[in-house]
PDB file of C-alpha atoms in Angstrom:
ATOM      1  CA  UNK A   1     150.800 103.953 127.177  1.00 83.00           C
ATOM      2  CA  UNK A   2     147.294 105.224 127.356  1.00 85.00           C
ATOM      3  CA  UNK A   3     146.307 106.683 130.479  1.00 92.00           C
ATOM      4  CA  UNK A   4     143.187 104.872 131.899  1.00 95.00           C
ATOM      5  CA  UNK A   5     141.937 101.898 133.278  1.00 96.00           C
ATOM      6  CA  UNK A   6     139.769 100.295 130.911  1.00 97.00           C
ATOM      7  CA  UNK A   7     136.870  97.993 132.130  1.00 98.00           C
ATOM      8  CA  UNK A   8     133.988  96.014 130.668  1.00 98.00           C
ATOM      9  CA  UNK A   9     130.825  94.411 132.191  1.00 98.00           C
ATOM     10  CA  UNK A  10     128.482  92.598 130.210  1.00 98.00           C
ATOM     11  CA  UNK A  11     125.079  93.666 130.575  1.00 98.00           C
ATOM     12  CA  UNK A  12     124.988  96.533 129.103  1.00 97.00           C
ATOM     13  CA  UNK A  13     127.729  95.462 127.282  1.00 98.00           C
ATOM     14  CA  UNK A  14     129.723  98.723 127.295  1.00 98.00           C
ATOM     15  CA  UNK A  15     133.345  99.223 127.939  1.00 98.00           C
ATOM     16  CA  UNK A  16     134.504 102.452 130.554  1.00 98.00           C
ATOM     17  CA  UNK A  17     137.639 104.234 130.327  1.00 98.00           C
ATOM     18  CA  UNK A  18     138.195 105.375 134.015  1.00 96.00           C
ATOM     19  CA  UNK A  19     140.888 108.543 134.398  1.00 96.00           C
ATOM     20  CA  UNK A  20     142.880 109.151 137.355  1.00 92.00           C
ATOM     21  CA  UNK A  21     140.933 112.559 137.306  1.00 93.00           C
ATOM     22  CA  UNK A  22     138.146 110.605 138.457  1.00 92.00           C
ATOM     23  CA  UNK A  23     136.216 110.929 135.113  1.00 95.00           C
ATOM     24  CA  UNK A  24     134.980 108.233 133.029  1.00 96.00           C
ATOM     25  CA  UNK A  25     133.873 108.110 129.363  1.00 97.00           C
ATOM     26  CA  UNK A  26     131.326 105.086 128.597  1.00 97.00           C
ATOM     27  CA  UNK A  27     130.891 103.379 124.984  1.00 97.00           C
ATOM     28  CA  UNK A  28     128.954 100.775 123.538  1.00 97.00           C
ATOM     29  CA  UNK A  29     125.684 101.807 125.074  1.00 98.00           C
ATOM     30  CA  UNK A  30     122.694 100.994 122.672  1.00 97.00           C
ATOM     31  CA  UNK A  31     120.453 103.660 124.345  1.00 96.00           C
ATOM     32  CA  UNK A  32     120.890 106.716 126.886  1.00 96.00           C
ATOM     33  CA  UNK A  33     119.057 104.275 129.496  1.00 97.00           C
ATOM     34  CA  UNK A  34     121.668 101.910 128.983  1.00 98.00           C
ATOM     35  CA  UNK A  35     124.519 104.343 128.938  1.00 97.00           C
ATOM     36  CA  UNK A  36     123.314 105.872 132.437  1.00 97.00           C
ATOM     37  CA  UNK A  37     122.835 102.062 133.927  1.00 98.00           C
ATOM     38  CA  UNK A  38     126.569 101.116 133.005  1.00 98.00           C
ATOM     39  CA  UNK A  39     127.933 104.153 134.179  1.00 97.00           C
ATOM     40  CA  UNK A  40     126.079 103.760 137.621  1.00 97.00           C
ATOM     41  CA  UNK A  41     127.588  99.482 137.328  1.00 98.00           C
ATOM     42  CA  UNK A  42     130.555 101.158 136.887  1.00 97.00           C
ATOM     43  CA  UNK A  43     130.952 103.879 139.859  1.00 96.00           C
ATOM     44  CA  UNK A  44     129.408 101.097 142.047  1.00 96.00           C
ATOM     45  CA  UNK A  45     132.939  98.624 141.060  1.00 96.00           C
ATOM     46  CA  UNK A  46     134.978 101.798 141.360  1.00 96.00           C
ATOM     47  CA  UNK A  47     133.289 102.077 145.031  1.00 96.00           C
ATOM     48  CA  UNK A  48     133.757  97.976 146.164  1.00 97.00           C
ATOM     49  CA  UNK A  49     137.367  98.601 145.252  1.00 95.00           C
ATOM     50  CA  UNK A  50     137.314 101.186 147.911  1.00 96.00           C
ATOM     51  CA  UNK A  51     137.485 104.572 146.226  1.00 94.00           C
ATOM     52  CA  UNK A  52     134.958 107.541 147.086  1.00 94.00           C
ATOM     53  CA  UNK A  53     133.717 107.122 143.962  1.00 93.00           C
ATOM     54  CA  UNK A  54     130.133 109.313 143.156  1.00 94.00           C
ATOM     55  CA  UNK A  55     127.650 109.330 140.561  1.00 94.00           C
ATOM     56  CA  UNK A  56     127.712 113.056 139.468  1.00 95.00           C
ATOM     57  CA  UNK A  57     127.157 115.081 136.287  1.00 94.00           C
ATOM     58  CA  UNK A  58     125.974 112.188 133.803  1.00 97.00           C
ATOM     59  CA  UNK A  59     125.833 113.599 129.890  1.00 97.00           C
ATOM     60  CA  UNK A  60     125.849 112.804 126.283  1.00 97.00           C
ATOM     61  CA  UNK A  61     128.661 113.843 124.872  1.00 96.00           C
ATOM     62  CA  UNK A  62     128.181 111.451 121.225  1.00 96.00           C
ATOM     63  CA  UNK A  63     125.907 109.504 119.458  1.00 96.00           C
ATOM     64  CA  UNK A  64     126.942 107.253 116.675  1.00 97.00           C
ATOM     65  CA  UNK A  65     124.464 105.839 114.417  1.00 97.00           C
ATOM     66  CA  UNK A  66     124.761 103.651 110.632  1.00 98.00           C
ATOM     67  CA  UNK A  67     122.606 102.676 108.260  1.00 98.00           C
ATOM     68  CA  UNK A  68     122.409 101.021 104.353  1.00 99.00           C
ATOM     69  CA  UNK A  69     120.390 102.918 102.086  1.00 98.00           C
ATOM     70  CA  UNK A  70     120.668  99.856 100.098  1.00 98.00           C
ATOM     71  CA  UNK A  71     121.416 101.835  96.658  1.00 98.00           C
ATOM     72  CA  UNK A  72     124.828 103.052  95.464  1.00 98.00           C
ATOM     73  CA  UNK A  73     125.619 106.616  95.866  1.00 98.00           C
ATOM     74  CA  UNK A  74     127.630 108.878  93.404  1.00 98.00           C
ATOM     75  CA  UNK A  75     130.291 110.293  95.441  1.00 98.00           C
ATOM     76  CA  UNK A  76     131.434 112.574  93.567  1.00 97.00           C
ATOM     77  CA  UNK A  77     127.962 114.620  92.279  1.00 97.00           C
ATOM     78  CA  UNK A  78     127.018 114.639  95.724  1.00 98.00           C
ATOM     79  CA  UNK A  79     130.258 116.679  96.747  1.00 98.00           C
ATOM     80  CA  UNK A  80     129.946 118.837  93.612  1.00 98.00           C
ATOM     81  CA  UNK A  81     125.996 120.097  94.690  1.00 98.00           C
ATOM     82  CA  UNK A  82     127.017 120.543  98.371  1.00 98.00           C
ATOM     83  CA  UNK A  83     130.637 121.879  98.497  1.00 97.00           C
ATOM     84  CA  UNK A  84     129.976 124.175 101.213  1.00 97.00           C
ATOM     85  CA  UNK A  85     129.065 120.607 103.715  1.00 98.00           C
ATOM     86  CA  UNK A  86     130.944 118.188 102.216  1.00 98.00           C
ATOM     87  CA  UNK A  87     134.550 117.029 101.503  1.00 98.00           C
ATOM     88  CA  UNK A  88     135.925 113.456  99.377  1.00 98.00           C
ATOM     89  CA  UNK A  89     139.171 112.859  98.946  1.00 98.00           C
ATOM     90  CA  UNK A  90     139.183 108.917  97.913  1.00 97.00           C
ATOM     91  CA  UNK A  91     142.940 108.972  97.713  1.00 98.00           C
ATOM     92  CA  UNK A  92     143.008 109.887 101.674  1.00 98.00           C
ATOM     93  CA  UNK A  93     139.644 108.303 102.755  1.00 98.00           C
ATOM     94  CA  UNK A  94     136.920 106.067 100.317  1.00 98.00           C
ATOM     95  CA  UNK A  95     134.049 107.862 102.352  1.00 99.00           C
ATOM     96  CA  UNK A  96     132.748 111.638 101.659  1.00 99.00           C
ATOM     97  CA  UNK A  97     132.647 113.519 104.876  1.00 99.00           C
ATOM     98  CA  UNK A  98     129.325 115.305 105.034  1.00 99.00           C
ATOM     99  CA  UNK A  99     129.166 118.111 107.735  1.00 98.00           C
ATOM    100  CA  UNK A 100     125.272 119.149 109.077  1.00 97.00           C
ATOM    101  CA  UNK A 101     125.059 122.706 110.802  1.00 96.00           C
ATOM    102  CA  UNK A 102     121.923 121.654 112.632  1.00 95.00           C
ATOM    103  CA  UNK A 103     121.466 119.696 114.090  1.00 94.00           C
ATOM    104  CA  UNK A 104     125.583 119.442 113.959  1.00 96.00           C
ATOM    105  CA  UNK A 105     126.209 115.995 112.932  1.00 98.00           C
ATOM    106  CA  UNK A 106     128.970 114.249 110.775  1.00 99.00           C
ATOM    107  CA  UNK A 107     128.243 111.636 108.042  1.00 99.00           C
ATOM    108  CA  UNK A 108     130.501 109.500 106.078  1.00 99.00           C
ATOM    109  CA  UNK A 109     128.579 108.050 103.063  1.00 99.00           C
ATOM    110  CA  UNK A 110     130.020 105.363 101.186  1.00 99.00           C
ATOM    111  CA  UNK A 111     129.518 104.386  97.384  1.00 99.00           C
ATOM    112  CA  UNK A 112     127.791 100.911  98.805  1.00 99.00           C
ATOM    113  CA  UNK A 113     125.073 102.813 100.451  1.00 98.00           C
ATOM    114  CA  UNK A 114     126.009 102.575 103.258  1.00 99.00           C
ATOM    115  CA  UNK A 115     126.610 105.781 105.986  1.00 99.00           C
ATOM    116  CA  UNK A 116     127.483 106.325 109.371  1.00 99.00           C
ATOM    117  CA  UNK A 117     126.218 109.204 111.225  1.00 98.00           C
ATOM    118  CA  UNK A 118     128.222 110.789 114.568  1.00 98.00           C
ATOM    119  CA  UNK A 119     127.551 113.874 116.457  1.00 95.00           C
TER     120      UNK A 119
END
């Protein structure tokens, strides 16, 4: 069982997972102005219900990001010109894991072209 209430609204349409700690992680949010306006939609329903709930220490934890280069890319010379930030394995995972030092952000880049970017 997974231990949080989970709760959606629809505008931003965003999903919370609400802890009995009293902390809440936010997804979906297209923007950081979104993200901050569902979280406040959020404590406001945690607050009707009749809990103290509070509106403190709002951050970014993750950004996730994709995009289609719209051109194929050669897995495997890209891992062999930069070993020291990348790893493919296509028996374990058809995507090479590229690893940025800074700013520090993952990317998995697919043959297709197409690559998502988290961090």
């Amino acid at each position: 069982r997974f231990a949080a209430v989970i709760m959606r609204i629809r505008e931003p349409r965003t999903t919370a997972l609400i802890f009995s700690s009293g902390k809440m992680v936010c997804t979906g949010a297209k923007s950081e102005e979104q993200s901050r306006l569902a979280a406040r939609k959020y404590a406001r329903v945690v607050q009707k219900l009749g809990f103290p709930a509070k509106f403190l220490d709002f951050k970014i934890q993750n950004m996730v990001g994709s995009c289609d280069v719209k051109f194929p890319i050669r897995l495997e010379g890209l891992v062999l010109t930069h070993q020291q930030f990348s790893s493919y394995e296509p028996e374990l995972f058809p995507g090479l894991i590229y690893r940025m030092i800074k700013p520090r952000i993952v990317l998995l880049i697919f043959v297709s072209g197409k690559v998502v970017l988290t961090g």
